[in-house]
PDB file of C-alpha atoms in Angstrom:
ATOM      1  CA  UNK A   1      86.265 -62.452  66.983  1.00 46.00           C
ATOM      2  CA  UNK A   2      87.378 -59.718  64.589  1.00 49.00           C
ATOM      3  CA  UNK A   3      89.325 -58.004  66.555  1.00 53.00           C
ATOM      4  CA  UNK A   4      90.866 -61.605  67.692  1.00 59.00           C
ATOM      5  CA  UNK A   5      91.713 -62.349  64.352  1.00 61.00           C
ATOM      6  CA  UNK A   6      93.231 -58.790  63.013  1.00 59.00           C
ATOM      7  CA  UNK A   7      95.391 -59.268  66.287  1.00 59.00           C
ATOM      8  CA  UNK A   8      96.527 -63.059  65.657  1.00 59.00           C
ATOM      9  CA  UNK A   9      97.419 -62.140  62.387  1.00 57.00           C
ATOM     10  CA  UNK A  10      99.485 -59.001  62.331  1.00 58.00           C
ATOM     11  CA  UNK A  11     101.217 -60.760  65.705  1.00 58.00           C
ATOM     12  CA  UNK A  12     101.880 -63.295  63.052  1.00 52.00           C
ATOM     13  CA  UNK A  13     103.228 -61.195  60.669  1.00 50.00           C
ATOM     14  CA  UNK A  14     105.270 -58.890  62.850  1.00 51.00           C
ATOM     15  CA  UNK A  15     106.978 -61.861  64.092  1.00 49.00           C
ATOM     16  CA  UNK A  16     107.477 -63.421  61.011  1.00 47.00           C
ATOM     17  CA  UNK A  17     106.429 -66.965  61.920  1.00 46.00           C
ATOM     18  CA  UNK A  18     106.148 -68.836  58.769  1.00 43.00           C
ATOM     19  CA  UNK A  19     105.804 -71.956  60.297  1.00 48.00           C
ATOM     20  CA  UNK A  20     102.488 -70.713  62.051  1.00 54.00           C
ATOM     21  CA  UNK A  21      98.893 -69.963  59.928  1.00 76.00           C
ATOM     22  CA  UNK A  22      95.984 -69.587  60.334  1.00 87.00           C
ATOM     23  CA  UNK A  23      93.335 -72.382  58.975  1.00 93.00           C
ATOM     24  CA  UNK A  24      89.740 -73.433  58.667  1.00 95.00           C
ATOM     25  CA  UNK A  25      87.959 -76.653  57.116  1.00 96.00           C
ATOM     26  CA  UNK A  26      84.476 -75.666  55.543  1.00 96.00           C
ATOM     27  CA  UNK A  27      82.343 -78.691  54.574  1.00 95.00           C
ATOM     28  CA  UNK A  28      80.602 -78.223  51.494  1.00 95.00           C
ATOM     29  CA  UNK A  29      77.454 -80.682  50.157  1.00 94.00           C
ATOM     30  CA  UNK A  30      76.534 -81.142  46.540  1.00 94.00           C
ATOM     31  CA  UNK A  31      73.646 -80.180  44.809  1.00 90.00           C
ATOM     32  CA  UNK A  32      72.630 -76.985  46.336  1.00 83.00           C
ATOM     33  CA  UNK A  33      72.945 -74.368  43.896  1.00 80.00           C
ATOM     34  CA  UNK A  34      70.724 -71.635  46.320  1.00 77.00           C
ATOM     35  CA  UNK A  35      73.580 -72.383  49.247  1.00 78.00           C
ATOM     36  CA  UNK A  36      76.361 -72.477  46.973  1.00 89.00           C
ATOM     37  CA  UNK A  37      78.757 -69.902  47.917  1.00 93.00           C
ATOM     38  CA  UNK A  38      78.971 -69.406  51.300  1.00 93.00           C
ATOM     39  CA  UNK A  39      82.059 -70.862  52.169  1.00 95.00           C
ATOM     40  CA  UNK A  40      84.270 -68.425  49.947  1.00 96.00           C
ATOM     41  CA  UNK A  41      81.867 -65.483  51.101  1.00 94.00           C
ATOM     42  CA  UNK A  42      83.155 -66.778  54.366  1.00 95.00           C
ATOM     43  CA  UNK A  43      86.583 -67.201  53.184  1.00 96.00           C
ATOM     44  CA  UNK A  44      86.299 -63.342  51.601  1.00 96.00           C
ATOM     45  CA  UNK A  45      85.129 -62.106  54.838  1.00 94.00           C
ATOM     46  CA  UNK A  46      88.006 -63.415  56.938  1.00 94.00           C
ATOM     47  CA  UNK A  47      90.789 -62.129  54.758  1.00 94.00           C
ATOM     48  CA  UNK A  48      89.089 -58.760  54.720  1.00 93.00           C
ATOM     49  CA  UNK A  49      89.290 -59.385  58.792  1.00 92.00           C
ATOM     50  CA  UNK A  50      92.755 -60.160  58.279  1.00 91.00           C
ATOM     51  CA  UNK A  51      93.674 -57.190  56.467  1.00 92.00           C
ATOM     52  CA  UNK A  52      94.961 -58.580  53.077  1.00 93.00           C
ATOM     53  CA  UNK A  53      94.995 -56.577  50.077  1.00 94.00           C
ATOM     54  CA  UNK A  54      92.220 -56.142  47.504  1.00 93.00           C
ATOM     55  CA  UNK A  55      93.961 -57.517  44.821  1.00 93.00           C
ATOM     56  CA  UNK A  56      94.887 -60.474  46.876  1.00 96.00           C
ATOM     57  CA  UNK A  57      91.478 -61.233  48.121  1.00 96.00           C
ATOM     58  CA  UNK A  58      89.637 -60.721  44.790  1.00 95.00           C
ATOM     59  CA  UNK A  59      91.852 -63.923  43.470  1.00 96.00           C
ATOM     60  CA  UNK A  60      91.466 -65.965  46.579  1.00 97.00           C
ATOM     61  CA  UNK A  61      87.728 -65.379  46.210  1.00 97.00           C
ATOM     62  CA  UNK A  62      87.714 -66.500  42.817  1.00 96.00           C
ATOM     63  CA  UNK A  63      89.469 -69.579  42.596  1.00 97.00           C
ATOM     64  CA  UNK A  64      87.414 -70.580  46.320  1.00 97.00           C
ATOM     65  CA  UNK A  65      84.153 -69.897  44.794  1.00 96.00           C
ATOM     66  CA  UNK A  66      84.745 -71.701  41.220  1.00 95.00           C
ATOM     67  CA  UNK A  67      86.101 -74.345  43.242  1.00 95.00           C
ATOM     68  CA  UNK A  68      83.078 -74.366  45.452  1.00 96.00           C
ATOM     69  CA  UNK A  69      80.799 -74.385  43.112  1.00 94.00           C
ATOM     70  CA  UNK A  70      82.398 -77.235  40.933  1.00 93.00           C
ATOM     71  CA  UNK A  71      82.093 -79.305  44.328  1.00 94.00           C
ATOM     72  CA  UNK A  72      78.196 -77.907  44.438  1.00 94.00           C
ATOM     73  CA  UNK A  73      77.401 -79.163  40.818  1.00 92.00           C
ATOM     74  CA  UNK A  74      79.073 -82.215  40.917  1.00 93.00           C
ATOM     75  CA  UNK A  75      80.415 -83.555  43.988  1.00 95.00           C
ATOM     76  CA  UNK A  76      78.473 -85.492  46.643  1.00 96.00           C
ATOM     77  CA  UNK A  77      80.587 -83.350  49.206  1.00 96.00           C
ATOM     78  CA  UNK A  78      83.523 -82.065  50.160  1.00 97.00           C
ATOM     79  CA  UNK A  79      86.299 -80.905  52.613  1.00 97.00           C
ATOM     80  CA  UNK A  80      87.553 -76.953  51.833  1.00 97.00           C
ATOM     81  CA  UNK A  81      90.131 -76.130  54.163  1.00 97.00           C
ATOM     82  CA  UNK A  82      91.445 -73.147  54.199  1.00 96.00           C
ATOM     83  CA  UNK A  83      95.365 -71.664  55.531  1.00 96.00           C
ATOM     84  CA  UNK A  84      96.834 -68.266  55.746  1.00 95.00           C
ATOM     85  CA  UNK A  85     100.400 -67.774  56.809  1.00 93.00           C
ATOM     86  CA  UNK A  86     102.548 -64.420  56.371  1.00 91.00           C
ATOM     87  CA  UNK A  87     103.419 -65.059  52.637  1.00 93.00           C
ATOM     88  CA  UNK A  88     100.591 -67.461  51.424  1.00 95.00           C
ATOM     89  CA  UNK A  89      97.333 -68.479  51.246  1.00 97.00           C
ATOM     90  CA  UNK A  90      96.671 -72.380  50.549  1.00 97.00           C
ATOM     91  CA  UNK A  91      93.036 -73.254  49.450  1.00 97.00           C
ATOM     92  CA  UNK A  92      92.988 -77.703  49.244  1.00 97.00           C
ATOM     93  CA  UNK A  93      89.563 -78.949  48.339  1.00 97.00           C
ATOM     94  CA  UNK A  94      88.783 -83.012  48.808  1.00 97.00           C
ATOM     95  CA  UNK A  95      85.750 -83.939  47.447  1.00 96.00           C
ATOM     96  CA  UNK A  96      83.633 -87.672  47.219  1.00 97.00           C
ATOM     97  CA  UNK A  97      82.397 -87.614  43.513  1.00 94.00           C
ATOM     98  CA  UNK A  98      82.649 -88.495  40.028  1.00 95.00           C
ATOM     99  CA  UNK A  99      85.965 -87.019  39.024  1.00 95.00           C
ATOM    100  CA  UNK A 100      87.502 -85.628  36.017  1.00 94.00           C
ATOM    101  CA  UNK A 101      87.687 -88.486  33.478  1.00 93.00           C
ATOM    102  CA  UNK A 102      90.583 -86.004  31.444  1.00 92.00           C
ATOM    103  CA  UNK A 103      91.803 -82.757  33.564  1.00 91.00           C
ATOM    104  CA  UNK A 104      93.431 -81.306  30.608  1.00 92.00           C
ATOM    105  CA  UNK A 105      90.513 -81.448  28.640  1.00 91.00           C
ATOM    106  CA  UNK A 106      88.541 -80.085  32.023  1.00 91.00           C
ATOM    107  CA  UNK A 107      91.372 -77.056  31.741  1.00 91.00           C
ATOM    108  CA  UNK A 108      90.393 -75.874  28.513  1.00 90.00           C
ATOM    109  CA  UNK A 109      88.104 -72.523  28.150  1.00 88.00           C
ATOM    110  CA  UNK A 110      85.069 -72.875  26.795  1.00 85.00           C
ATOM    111  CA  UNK A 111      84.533 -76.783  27.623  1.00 88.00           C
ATOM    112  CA  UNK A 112      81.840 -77.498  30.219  1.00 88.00           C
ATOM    113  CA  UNK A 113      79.568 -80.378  30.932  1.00 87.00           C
ATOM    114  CA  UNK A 114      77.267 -78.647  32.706  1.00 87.00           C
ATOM    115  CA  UNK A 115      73.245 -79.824  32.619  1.00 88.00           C
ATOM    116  CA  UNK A 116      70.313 -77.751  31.727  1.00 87.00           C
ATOM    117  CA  UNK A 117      69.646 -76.509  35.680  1.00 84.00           C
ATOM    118  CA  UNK A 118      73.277 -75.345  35.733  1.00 85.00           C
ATOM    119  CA  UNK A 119      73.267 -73.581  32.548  1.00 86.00           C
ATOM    120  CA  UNK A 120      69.775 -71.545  34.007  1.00 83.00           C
ATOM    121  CA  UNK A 121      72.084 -70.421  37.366  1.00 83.00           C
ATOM    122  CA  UNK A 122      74.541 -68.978  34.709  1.00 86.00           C
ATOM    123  CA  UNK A 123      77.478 -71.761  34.777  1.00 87.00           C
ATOM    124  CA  UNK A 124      78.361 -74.098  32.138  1.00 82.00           C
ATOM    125  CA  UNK A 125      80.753 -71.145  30.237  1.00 81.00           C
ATOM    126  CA  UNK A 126      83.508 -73.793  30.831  1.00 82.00           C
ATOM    127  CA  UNK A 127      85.698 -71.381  32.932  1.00 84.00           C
ATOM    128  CA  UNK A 128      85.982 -72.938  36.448  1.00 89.00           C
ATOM    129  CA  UNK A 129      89.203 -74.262  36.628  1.00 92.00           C
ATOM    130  CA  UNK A 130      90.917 -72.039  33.776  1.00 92.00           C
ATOM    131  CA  UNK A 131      89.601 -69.394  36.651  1.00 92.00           C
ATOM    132  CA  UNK A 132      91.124 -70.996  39.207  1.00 95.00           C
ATOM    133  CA  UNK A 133      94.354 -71.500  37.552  1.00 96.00           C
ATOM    134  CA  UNK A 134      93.925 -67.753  35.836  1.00 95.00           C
ATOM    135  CA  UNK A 135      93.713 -66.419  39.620  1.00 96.00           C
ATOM    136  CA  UNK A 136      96.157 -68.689  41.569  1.00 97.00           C
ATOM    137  CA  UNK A 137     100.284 -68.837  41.307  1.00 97.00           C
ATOM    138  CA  UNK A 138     100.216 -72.432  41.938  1.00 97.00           C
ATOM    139  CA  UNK A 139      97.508 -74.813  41.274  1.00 96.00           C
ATOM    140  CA  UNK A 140      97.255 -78.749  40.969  1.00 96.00           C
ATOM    141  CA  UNK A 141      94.604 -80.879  40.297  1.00 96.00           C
ATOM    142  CA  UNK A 142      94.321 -84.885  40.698  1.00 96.00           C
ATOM    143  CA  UNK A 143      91.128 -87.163  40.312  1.00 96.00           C
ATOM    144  CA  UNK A 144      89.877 -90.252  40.512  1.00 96.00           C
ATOM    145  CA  UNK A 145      87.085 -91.736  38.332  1.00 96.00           C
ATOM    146  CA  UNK A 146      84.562 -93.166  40.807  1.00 96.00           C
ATOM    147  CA  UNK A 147      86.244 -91.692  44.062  1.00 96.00           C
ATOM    148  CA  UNK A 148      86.643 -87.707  43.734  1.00 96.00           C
ATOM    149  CA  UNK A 149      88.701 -84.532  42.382  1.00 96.00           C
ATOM    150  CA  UNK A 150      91.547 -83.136  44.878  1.00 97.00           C
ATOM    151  CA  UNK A 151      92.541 -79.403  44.060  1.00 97.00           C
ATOM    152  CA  UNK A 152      95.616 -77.409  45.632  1.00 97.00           C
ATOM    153  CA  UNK A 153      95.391 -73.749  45.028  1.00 97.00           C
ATOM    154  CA  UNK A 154      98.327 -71.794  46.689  1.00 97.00           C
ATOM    155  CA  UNK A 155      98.081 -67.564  45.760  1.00 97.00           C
ATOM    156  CA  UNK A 156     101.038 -65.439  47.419  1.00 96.00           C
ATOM    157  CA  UNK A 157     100.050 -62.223  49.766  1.00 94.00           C
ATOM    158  CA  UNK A 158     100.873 -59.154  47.839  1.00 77.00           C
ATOM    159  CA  UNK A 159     100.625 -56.570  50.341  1.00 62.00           C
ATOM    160  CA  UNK A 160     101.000 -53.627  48.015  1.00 52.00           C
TER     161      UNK A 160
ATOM    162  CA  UNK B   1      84.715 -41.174  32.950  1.00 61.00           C
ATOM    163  CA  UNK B   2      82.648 -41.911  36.094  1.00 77.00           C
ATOM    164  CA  UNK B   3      79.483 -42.185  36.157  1.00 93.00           C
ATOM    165  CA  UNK B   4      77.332 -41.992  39.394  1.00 97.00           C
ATOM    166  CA  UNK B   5      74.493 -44.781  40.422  1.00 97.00           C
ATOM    167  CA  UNK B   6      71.695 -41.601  40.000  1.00 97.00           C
ATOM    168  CA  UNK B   7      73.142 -40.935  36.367  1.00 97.00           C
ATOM    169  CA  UNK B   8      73.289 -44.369  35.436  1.00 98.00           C
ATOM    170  CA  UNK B   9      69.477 -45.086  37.065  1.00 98.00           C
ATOM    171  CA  UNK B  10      68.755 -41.525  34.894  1.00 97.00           C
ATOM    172  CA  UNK B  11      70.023 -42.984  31.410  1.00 97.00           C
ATOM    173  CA  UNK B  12      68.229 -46.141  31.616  1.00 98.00           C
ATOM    174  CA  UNK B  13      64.936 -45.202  33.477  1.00 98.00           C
ATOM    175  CA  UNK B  14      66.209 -47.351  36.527  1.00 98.00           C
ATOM    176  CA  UNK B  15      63.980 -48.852  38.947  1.00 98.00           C
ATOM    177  CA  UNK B  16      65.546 -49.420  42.229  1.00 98.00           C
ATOM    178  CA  UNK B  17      65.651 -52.459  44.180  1.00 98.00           C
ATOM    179  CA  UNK B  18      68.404 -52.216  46.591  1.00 98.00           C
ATOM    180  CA  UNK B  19      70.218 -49.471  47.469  1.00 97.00           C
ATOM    181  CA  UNK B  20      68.808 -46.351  47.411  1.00 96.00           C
ATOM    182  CA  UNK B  21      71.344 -45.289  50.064  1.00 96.00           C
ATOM    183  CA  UNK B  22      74.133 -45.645  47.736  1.00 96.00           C
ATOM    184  CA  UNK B  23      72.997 -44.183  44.934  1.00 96.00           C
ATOM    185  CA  UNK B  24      75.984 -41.290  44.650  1.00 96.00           C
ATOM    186  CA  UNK B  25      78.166 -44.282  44.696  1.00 96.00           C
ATOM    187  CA  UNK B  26      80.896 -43.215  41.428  1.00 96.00           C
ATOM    188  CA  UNK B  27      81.422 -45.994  38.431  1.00 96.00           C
ATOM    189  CA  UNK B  28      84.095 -46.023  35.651  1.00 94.00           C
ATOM    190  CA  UNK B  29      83.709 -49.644  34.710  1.00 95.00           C
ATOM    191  CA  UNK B  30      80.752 -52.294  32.936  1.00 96.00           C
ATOM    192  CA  UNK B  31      80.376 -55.531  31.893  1.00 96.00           C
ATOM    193  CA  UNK B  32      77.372 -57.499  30.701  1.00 97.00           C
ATOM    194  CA  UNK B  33      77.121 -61.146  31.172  1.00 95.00           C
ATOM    195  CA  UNK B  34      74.779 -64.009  31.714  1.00 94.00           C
ATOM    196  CA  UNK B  35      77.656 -65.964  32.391  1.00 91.00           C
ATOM    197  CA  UNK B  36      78.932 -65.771  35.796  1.00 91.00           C
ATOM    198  CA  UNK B  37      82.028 -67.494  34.951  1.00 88.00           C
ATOM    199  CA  UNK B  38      82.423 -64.832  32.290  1.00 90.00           C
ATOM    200  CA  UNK B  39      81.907 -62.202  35.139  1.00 93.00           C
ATOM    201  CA  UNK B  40      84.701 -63.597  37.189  1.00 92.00           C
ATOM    202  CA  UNK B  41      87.152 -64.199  34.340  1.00 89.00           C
ATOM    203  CA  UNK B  42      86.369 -60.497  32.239  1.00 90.00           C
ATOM    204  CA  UNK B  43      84.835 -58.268  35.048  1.00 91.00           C
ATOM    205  CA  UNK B  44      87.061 -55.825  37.443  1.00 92.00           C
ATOM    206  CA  UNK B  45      86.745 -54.565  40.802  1.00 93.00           C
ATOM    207  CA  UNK B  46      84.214 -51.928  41.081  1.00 94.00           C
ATOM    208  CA  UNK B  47      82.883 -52.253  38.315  1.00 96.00           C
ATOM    209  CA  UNK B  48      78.515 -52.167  36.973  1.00 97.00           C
ATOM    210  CA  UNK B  49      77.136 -55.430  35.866  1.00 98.00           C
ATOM    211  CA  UNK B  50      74.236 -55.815  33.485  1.00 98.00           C
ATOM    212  CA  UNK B  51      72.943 -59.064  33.607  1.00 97.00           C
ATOM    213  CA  UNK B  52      69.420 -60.814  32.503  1.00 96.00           C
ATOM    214  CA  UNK B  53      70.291 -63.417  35.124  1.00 95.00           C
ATOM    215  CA  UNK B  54      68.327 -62.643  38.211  1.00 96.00           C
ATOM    216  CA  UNK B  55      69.406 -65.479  41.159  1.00 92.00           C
ATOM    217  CA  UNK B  56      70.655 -65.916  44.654  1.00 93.00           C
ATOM    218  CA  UNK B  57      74.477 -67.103  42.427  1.00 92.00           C
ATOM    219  CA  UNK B  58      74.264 -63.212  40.258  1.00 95.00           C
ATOM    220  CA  UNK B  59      74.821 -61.406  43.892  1.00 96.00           C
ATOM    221  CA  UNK B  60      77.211 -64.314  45.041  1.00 95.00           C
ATOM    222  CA  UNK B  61      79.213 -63.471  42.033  1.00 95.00           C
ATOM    223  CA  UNK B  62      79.182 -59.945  42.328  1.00 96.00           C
ATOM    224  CA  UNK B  63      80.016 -59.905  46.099  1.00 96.00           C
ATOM    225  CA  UNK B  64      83.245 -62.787  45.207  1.00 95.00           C
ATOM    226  CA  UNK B  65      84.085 -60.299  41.590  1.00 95.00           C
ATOM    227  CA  UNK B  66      83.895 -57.329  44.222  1.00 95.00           C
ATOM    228  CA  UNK B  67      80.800 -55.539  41.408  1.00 97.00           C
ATOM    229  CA  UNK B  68      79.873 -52.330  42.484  1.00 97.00           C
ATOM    230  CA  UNK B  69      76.098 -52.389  41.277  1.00 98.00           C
ATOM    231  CA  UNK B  70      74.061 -54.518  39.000  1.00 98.00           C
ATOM    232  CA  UNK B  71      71.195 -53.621  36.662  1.00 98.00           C
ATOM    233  CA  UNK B  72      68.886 -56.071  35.707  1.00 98.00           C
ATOM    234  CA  UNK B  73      67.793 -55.771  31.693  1.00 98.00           C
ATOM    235  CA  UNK B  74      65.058 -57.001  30.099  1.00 97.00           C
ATOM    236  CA  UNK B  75      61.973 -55.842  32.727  1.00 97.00           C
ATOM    237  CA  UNK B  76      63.643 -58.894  35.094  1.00 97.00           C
ATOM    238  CA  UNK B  77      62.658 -58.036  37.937  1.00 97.00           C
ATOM    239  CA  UNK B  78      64.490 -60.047  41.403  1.00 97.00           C
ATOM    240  CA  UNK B  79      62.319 -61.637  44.368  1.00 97.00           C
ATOM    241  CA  UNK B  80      62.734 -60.871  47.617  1.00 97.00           C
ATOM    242  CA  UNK B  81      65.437 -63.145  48.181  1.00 95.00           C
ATOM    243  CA  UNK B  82      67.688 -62.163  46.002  1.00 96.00           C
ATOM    244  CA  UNK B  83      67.051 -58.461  47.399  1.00 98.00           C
ATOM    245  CA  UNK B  84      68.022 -59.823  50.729  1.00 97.00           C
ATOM    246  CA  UNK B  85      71.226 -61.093  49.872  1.00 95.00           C
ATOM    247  CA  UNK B  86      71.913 -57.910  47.730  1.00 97.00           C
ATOM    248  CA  UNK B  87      71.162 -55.721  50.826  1.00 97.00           C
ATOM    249  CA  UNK B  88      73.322 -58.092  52.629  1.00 95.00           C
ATOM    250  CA  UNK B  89      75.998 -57.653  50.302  1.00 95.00           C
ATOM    251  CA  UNK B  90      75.363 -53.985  50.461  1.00 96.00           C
ATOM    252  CA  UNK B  91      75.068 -54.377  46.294  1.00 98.00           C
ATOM    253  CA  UNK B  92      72.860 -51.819  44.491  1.00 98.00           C
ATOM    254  CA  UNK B  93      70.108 -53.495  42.488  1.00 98.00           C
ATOM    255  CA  UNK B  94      68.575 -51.949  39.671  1.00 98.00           C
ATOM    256  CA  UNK B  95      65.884 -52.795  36.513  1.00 98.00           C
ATOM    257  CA  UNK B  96      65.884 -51.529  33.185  1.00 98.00           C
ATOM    258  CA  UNK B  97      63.081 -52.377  30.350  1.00 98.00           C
ATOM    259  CA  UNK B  98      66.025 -52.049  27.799  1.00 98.00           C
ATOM    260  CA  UNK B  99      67.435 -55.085  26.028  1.00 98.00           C
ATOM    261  CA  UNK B 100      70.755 -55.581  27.388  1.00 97.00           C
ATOM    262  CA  UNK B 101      72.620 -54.647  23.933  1.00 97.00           C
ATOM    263  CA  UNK B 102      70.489 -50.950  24.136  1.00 98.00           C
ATOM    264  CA  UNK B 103      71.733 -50.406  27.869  1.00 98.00           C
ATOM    265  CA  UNK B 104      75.277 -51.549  26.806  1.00 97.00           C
ATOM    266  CA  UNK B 105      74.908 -48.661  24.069  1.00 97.00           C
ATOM    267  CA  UNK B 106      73.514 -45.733  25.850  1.00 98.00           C
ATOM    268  CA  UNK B 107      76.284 -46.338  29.158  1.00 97.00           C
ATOM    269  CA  UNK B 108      78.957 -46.832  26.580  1.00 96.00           C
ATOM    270  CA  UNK B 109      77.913 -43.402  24.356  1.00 96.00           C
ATOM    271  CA  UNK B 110      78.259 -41.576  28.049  1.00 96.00           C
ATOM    272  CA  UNK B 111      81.316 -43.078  28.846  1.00 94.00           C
ATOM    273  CA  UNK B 112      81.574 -46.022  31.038  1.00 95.00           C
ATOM    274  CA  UNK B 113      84.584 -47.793  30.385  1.00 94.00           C
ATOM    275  CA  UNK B 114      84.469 -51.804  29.546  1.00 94.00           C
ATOM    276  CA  UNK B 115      86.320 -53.827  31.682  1.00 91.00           C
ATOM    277  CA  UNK B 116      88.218 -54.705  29.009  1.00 78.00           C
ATOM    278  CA  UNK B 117      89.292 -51.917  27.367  1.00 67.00           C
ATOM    279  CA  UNK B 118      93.298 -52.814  28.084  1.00 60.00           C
ATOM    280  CA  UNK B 119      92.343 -55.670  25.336  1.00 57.00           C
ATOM    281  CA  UNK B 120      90.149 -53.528  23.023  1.00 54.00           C
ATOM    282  CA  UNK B 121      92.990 -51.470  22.919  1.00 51.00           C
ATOM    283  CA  UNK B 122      96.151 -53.775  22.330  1.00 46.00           C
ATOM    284  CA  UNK B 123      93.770 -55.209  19.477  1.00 45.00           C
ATOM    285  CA  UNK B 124      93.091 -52.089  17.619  1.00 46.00           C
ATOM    286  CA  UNK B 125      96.768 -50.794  17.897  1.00 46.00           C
ATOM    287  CA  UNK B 126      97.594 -53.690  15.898  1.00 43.00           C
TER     288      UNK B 126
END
């Protein structure tokens, strides 16, 4: 599969196909800090495949895992899917939960509701989504109180 | 300055829990946390983290904030699952008995660079 993919890719690439990418859906359940994770480890792994560059990869794993793990300690479950074309890479997470009663207040650094168990796995600095903004060069959040939070992270490939 | 994984296990009287293979590894950067968030935001690729937060989510982090090594302060010692992942990973994992503020202090005196220096500096210069 890895040579599969490093071959899909730079065919991609060479060809300049922007209307052709590369995607994956991960589904991701709530509650389970031990799991939490493995879908941007996953995520990591196949842009490493891919042969992005460091710098590129670093921020995609970033703002997947804070998303991820706001989905873990909050959501019920949710939908990550994943797309990589020449120029971009598009992260769009759907999740069934609570939702963010006020985003911009969600944005700020340093504000976190985060309970007790959260807190002992090290989260709860209030830095998730100022992370995921921080890391991305687009990023939009909507929610739903009652139904769930969508996120859109988009992060151009530098390939220098 | 860089700092091998043997020089920093020499300064603070390391124990060794994953990685012994990798211990001429070079390192120019630290950070201490207990905030993983923190790690992500402040950290830098390649770079040591001290941390008194020993869980399956400290290696996550450090695999995601591409960390080079982490030393446990404090005596914490991981179990064997968080050893797994690490050797998974392929991320160093070492213990110190030192408070986390005294191994901060003896790798900064020999000259491991904070991952935040750039700011440090723009501060000072006013």
């Amino acid at each position: 599969m890895k040579r599969d993919l490093f071959r899909q890719w730079h065919t991609l690439h060479a060809k300049n196909q922007m209307d052709k990418s590369f995607s994956q859906t991960f589904k991701v359940h709530g509650g389970n800090m031990y799991d939490a994770g493995k879908a941007s480890t996953e995520i990591k792994s196949i842009l490493k495949q891919l042969g992005i560059s460091s710098p590129t990869i670093r921020r995609v794993a970033i703002a997947a895992y804070e998303a991820e793990m706001n989905v873990v300690m909050y959501a019920k479950q949710a939908m990550i899917k994943f797309e990589v074309s020449p120029e971009e890479i598009i992260i769009s997470i759907d999740d069934e939960g609570p939702g963010i009663p006020d985003v911009s207040l969600a944005m700020q650094e340093g504000y976190s509701t985060a309970t007790p168990e959260m807190r002992e796995m090290g989260f709860g600095a209030g830095m998730g989504l100022p992370n995921i903004k921080k890391n991305s060069d687009f990023f939009k959040v909507e929610s739903i109180v009652g139904k769930g939070t969508k996120l859109e992270i988009l992060i151009h490939i530098n390939n220098s | 300055m860089k700092m091998t994984l043997t020089d920093i296990t020499s300064s603070l009287s390391c124990d060794v829990f994953a990685g012994f293979d990798q211990l001429n590894i070079p390192i120019e950067f630290g950070c201490a946390s207990d905030l993983m968030s923190d790690v992500l935001a402040f950290s830098q690729s390649g770079a040591l983290l001290l941390t008194g937060l020993v869980n399956i989510q400290t290696i996550q982090t450090a695999y995601i904030a591409e960390i080079k090594a982490i030393v446990f302060v404090r005596g914490k010692k991981p179990d064997d699952n968080v050893i797994a992942m690490a050797k998974e990973k392929k991320i160093p994992l070492l213990g110190t008995q030192y408070s986390m503020y005294e191994a901060c202090g003896i790798l900064y005196e020999k000259g491991l660079i904070p991952t935040m220096a750039h700011l440090t500096c723009k501060e000072s210069n006013g």
